[in-house]
Coordinates of N, CA and C in Angstrom, one line a residue:
X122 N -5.4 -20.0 7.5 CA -5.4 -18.7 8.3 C -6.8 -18.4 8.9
X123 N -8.0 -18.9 7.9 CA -9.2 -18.7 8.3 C -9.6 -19.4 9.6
X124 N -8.8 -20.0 10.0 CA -9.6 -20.9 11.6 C -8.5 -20.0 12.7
X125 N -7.9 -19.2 12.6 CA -6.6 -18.5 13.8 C -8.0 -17.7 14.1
X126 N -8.2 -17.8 15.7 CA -9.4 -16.8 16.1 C -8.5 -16.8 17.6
X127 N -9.2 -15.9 18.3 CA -9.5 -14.9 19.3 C -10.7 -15.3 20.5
X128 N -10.4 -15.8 21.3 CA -11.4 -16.3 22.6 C -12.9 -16.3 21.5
X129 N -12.6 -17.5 20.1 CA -13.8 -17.5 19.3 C -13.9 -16.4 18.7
X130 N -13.7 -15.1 18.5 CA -13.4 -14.7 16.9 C -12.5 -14.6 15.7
X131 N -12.9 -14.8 15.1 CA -11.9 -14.8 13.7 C -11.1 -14.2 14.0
X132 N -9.5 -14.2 13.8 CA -8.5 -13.1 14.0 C -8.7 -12.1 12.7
X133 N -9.0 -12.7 11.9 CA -8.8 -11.5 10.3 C -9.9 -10.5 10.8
X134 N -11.1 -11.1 11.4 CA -12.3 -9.8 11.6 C -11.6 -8.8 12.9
X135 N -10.7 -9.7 14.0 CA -10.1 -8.8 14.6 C -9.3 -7.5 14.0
X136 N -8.8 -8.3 12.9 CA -7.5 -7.4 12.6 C -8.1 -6.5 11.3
X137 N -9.3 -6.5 10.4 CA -10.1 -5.8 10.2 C -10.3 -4.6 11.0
X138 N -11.0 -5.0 12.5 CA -11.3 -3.9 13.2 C -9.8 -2.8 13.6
X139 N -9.0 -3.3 13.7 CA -7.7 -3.0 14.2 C -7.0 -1.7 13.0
X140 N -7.2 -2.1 12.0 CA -6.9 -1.5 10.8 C -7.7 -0.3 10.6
X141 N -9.1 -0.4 11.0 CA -9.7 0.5 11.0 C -9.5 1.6 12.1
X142 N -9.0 1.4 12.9 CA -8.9 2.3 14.2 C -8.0 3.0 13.6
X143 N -6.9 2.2 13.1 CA -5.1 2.4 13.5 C -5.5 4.0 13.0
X144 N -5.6 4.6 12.1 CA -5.8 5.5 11.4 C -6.1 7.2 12.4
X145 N -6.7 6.6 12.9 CA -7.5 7.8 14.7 C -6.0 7.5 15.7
X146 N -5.3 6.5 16.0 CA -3.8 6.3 17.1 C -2.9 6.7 16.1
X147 N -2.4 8.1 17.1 CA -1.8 8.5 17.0 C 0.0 7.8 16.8
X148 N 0.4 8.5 15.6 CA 2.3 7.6 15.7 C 2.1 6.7 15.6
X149 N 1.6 5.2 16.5 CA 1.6 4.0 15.8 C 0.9 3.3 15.0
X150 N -0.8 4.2 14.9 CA -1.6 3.8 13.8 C -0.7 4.6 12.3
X151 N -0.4 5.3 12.3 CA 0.3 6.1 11.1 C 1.7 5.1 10.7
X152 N 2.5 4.8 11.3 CA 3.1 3.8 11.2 C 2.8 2.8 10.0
X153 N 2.1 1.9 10.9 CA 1.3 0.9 9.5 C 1.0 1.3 8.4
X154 N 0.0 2.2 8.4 CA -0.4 3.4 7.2 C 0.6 3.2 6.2
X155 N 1.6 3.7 6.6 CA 2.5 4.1 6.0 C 3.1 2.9 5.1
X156 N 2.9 1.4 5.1 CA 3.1 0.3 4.7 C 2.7 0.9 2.9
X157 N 1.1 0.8 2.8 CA 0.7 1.4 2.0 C 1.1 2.5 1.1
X158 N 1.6 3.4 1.6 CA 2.1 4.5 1.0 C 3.4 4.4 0.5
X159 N 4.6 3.5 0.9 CA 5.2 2.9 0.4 C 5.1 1.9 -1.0
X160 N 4.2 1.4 -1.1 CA 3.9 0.6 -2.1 C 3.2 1.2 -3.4
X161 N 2.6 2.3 -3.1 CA 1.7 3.6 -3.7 C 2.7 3.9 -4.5
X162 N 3.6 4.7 -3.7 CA 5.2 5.5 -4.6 C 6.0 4.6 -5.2
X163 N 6.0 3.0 -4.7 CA 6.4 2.4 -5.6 C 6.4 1.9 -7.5
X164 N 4.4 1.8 -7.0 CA 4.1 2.0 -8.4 C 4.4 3.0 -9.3
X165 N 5.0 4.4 -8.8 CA 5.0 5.3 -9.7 C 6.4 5.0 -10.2
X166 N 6.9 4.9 -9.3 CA 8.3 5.0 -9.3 C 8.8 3.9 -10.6
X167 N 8.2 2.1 -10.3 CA 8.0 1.1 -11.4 C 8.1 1.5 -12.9
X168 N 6.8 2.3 -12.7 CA 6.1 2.6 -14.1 C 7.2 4.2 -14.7
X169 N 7.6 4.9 -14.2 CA 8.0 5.2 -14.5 C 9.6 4.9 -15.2
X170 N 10.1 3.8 -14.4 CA 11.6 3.6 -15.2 C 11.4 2.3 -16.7
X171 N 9.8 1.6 -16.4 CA 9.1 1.0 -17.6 C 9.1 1.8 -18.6
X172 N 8.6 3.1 -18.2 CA 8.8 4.0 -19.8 C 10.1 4.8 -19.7
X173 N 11.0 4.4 -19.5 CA 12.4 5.0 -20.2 C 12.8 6.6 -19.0
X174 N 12.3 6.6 -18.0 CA 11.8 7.5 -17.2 C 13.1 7.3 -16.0
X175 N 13.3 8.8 -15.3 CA 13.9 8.1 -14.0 C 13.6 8.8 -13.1
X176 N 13.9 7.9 -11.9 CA 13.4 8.6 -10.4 C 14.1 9.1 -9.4
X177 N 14.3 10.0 -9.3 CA 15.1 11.1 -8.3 C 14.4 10.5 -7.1
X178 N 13.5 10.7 -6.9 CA 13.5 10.6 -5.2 C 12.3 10.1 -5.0
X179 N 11.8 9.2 -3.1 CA 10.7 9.0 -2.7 C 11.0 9.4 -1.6
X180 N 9.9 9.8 -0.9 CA 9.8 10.2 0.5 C 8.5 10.0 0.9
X181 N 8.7 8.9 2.2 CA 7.8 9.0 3.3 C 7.5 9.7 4.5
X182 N 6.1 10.3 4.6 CA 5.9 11.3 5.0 C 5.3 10.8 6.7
X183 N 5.4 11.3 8.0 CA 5.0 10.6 9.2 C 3.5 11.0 9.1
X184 N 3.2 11.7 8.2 CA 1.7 11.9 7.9 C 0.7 10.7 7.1
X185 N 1.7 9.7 6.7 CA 1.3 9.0 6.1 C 1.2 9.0 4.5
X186 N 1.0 10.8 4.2 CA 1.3 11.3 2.5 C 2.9 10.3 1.9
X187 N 3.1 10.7 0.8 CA 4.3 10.5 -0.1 C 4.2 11.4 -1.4
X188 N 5.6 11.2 -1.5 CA 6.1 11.9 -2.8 C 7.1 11.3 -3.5
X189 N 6.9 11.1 -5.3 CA 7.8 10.4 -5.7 C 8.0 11.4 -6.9
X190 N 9.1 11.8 -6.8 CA 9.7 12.5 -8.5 C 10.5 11.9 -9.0
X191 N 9.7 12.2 -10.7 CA 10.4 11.2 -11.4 C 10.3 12.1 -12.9
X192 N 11.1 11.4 -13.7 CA 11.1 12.1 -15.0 C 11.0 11.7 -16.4
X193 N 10.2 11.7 -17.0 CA 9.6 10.9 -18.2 C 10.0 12.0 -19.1
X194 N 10.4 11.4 -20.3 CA 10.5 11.5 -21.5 C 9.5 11.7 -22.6
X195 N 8.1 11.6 -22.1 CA 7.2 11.8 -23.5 C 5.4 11.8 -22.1
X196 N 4.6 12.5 -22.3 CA 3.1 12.5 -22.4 C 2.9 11.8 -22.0
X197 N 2.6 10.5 -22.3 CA 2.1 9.0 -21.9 C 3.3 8.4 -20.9
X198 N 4.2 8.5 -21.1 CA 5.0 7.8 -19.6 C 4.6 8.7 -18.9
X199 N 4.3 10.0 -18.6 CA 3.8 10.9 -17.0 C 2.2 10.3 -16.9
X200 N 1.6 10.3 -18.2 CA -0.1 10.1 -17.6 C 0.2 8.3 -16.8
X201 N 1.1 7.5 -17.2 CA 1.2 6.2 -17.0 C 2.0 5.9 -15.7
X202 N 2.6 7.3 -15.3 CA 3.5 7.2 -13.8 C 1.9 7.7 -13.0
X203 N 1.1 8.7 -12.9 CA 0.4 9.7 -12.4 C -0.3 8.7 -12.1
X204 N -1.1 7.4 -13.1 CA -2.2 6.8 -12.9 C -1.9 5.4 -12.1
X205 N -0.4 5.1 -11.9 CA -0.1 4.1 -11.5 C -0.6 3.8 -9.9
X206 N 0.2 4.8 -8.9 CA 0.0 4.3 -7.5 C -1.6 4.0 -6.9
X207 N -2.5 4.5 -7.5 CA -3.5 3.8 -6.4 C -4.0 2.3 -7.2
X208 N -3.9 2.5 -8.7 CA -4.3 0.7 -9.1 C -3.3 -0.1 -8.5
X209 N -2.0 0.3 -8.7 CA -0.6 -0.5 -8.2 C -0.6 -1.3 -6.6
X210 N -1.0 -0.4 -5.7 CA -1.6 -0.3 -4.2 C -2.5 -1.4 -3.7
X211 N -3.5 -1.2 -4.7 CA -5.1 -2.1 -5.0 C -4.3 -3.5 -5.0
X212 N -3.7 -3.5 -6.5 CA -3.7 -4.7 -6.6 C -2.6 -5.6 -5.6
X213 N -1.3 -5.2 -5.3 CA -1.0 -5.6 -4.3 C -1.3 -5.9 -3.2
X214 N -1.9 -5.4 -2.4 CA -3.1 -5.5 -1.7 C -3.8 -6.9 -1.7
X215 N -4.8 -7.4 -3.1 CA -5.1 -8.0 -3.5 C -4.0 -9.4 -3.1
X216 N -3.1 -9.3 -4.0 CA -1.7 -10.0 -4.2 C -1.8 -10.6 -2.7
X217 N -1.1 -10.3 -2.0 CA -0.9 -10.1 -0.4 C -1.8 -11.0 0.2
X218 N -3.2 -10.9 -0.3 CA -4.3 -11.4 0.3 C -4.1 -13.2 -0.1
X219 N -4.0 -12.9 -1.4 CA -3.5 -14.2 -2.1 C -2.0 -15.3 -1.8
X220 N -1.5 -14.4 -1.5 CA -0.4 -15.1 -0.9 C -0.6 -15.6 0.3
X221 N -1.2 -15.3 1.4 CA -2.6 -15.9 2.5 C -3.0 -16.7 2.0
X222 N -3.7 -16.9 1.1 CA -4.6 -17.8 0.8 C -4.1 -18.9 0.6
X223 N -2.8 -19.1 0.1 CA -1.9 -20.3 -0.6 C -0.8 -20.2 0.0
X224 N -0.7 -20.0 1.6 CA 0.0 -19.9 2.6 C 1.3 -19.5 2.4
X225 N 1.8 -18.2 1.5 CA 3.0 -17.8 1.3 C 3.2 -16.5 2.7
X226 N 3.1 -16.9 3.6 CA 3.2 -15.9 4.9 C 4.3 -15.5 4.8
X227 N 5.6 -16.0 4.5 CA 6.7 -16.5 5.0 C 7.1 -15.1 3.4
X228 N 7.0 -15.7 2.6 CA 7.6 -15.0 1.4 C 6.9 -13.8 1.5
X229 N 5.6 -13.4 1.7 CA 5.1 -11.8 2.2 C 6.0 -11.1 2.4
X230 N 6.0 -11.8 3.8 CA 7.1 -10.8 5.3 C 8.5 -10.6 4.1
X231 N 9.3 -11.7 3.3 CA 10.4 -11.2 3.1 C 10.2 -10.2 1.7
X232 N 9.2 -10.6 1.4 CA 8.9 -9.9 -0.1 C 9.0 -8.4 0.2
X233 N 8.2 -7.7 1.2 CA 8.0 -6.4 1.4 C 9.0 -6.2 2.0
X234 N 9.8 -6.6 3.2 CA 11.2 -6.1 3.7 C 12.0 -6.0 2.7
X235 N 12.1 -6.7 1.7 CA 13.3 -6.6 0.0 C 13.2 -5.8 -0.5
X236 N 11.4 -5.4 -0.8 CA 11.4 -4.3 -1.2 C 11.4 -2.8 -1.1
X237 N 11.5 -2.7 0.1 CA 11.6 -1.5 1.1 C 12.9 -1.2 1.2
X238 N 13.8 -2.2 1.6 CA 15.2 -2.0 1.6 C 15.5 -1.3 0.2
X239 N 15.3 -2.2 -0.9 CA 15.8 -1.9 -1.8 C 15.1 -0.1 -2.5
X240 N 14.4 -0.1 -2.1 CA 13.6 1.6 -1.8 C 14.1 2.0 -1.3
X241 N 14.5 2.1 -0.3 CA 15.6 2.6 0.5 C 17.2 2.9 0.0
X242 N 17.8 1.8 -0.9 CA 19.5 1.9 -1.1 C 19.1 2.8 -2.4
X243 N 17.7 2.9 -2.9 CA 18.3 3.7 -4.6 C 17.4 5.1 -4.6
X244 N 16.1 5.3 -3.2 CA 15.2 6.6 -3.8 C 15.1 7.2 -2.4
X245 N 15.0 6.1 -1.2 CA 14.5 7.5 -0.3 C 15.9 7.6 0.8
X246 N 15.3 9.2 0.5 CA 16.7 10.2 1.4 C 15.9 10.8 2.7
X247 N 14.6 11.0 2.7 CA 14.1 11.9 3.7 C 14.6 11.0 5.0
X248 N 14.7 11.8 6.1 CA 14.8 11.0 7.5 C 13.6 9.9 8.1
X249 N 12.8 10.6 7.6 CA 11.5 9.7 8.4 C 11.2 8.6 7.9
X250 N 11.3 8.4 6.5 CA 11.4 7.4 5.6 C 12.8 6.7 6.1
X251 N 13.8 6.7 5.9 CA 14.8 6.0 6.3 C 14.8 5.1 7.6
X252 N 14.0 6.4 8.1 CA 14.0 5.8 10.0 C 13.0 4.9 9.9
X253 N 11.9 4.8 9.2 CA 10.6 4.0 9.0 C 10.7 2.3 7.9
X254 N 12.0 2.6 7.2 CA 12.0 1.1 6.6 C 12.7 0.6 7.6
X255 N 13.7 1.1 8.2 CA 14.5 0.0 8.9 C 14.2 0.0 10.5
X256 N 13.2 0.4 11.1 CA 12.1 -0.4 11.9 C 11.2 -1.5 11.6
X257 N 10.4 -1.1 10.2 CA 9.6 -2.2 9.6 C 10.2 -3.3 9.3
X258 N 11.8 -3.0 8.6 CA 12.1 -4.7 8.2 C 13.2 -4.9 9.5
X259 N 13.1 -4.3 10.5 CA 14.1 -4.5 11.2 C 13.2 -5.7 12.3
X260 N 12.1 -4.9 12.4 CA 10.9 -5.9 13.1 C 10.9 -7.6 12.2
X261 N 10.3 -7.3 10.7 CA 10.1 -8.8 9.9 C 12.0 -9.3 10.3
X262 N 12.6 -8.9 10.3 CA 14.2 -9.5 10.3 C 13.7 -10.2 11.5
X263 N 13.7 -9.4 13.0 CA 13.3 -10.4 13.8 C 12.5 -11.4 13.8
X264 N 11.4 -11.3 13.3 CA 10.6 -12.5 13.3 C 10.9 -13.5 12.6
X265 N 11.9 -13.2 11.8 CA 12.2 -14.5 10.8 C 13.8 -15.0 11.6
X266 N 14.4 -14.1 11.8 CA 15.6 -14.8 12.8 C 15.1 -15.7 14.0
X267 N 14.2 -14.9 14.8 CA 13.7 -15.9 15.9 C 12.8 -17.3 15.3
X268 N 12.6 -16.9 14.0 CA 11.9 -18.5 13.6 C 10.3 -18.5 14.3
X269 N 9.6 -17.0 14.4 CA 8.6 -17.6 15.2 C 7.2 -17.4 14.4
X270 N 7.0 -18.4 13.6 CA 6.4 -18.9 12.4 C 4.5 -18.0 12.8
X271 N 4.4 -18.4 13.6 CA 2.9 -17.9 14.0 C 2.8 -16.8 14.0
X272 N 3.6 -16.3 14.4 CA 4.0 -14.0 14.5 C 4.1 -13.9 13.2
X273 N 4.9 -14.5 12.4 CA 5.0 -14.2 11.1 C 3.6 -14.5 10.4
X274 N 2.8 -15.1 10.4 CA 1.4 -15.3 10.0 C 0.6 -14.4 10.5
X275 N 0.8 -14.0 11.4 CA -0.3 -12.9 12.4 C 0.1 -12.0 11.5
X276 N 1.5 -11.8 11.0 CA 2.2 -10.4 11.0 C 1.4 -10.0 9.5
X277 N 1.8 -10.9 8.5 CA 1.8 -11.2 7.4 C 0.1 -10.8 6.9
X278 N -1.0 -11.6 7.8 CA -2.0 -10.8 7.8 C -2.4 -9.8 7.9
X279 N -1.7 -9.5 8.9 CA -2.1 -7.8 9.4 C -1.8 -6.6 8.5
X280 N -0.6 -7.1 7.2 CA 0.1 -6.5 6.4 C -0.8 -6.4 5.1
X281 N -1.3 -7.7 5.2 CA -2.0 -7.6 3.7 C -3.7 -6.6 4.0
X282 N -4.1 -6.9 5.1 CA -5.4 -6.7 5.2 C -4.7 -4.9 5.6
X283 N -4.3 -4.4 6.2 CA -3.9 -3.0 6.2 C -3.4 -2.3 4.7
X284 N -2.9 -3.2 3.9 CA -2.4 -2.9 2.4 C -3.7 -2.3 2.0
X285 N -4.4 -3.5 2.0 CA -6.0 -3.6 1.2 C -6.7 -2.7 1.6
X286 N -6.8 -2.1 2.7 CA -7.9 -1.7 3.5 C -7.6 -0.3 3.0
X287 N -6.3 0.3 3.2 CA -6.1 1.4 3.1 C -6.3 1.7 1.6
X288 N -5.5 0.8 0.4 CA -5.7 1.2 -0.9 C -7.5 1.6 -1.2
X289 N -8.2 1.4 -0.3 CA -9.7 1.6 -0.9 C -10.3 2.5 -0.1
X290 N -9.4 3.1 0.8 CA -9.9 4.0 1.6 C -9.5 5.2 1.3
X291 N -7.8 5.3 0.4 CA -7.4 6.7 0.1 C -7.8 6.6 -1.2
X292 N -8.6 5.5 -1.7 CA -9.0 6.2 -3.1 C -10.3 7.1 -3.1
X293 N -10.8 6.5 -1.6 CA -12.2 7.4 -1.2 C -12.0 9.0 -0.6
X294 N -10.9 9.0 -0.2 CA -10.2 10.4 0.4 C -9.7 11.4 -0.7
X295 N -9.3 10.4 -1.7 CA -8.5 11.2 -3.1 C -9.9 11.6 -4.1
X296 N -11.1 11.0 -4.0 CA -12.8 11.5 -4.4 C -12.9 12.5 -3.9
X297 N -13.0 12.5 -2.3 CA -13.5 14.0 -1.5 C -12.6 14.9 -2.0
X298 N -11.3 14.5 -1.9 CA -10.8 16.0 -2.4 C -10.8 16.5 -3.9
X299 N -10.9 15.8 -4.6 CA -11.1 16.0 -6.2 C -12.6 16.6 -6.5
X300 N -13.8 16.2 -5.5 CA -14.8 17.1 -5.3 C -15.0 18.3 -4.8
X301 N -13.8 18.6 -3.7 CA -13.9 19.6 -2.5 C -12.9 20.7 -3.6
X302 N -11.9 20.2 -4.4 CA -10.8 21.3 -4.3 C -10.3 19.9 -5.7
X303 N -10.1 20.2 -6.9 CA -10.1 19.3 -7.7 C -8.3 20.0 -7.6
X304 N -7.8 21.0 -7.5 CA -6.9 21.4 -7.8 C -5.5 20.8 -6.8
X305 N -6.0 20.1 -5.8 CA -5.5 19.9 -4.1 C -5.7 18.6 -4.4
X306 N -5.9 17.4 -5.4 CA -6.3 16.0 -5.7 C -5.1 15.1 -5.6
X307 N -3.8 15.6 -5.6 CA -2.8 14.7 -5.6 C -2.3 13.9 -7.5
X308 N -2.3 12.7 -7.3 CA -3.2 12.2 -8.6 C -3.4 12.3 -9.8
X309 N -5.0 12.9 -9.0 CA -6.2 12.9 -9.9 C -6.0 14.3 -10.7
X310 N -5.2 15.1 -9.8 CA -4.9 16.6 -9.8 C -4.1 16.4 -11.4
X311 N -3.0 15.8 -11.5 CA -2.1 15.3 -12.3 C -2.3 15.2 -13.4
X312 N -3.4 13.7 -13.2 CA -4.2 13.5 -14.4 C -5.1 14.5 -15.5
X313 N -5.7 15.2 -14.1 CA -6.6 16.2 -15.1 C -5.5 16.9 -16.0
X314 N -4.2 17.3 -15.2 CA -4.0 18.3 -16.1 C -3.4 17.9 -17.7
X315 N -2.9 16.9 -17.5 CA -2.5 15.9 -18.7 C -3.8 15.3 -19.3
X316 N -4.6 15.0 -19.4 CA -5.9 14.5 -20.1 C -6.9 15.8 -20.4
X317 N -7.0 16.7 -19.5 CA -8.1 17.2 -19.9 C -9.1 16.8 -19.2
X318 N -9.3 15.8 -18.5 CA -10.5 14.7 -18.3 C -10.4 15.1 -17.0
X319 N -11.8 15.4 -15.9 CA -11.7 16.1 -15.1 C -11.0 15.4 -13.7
X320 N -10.6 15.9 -12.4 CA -9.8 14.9 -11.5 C -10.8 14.3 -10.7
X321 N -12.3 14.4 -10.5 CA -13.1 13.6 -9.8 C -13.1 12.4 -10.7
X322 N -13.1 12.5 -11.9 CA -13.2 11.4 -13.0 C -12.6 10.4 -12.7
X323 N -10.9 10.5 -12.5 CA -10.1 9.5 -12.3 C -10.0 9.0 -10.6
X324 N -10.7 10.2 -10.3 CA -10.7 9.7 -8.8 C -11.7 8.4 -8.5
X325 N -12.7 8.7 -9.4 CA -13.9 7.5 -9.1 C -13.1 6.3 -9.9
X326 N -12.4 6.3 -10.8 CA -12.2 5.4 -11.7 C -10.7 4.6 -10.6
X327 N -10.1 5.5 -10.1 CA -9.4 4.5 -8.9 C -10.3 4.1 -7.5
X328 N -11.3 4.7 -7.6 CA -12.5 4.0 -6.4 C -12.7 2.7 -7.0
X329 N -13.5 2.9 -8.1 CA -13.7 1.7 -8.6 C -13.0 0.1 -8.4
X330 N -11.7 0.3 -8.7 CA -10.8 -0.5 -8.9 C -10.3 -0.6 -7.8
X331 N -10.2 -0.5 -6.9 CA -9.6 -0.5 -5.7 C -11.2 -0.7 -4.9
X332 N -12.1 -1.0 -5.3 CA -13.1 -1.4 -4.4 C -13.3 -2.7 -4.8
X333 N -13.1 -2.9 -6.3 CA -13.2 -4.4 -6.9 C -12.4 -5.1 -6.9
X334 N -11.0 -5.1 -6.4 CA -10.2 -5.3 -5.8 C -9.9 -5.8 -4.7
X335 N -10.6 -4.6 -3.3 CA -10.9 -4.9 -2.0 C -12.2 -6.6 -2.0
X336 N -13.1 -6.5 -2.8 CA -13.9 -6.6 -2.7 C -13.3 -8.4 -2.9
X337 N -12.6 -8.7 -3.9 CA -11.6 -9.6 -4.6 C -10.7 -10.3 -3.2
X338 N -10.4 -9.3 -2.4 CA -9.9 -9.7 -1.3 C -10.3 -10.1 -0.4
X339 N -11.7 -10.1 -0.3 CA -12.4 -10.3 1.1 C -12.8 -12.0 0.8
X340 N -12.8 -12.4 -0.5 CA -13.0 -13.7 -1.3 C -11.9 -14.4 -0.8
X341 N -11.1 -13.9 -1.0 CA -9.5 -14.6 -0.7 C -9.5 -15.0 1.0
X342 N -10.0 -13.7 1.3 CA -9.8 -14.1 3.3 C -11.0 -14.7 3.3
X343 N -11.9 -15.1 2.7 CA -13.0 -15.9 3.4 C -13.7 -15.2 4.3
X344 N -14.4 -14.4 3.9 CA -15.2 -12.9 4.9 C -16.6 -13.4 4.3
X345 N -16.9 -13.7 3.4 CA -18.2 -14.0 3.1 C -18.5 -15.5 3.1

């Protein structure tokens, strides 16, 4: 994937740049976004039915936010649902990158259409969410019916490097606000109140990891 370039540049540094915009275009940068935030609520949602736990609902938000409620049975399954989505995020992210690496393009695209669907038949009810999985795998469906192997590689990058990019960007967004308004942290908000331990704390502690992570990823695409 590291030799697909652009009248001589890298496509990945293209699609780098591209990822970073999407976020400022309006509707269809949020769109993508939203890739991530899916996968975010997924972790909660995971970890949650791991500890004996169940999940009422996910909803994606055209803002890009989400919401996943769920219901644990003991102290440690909530601190273990609360702390999941941004490491969960990270490391898929990561994952994604690596499936690139060892040319699983093809299993990507169907991995995350599976998983969305199936997010879809058991947690999300909201409209926008509903309307937003089955454009995304309605899109990967086409690309894999038409068989057009190269779109599906373009695609598949674009997926992982937007996964990645964002997991280390809202862990930097979920810092500011845990500094600005610790009470408004999402999270980290969560965390504090179950630990004790303040919500910038855990907010840096998913910076961290989601930058060593990112950082893990950029190895994988060959950036340095």
């Amino acid at each position: 994937m590291e030799n697909l370039n652009f009248h001589g540049i890298p496509i990945v540094y293209i699609f780098i740049g591209i990822a970073l915009i999407l976020p400022r275009i309006p509707v269809i940068g949020k769109f993508f976004n939203i890739i991530n935030t899916a996968i975010h609520e997924f972790g909660h949602a995971i970890f949650a039915l791991l500890m004996q736990g169940k999940v009422k609902k996910i909803e994606l938000m055209k803002d890009t936010s989400g919401n996943t409620v769920t219901q644990c049975p003991n102290l440690f399954g909530n601190i273990l649902v609360s702390l999941a989505g941004y490491p969960f995020a990270a490391a898929v992210g990561y994952f994604c990158c690596y499936l690139i690496e060892v040319g699983y393009q093809y299993g990507l695209i169907v991995g995350l259409s599976v998983l969305f669907l199936l997010m879809l038949v058991f947690w999300i009810r909201n409209g926008y969410g509903v309307v937003w999985i089955l454009l995304f795998c309605g899109f990967n469906g086409w690309l894999i019916y038409a068989n057009l192997s190269q779109y599906i590689d373009l695609a598949a990058l674009f997926y992982a490097i937007v996964i990645m990019m964002e997991a280390v960007s809202s862990s930097f967004i979920l810092l500011f606000l845990s500094i600005k308004d610790s009470n408004a942290a999402g999270d980290a908000t969560n965390l504090a109140k179950f630990t004790h331990i303040p919500a910038f704390i855990w907010a840096l502690l998913f910076v961290a990891f989601s930058v060593w992570m990112g950082y893990k990823s950029t190895l994988l695409l060959h950036l340095f």
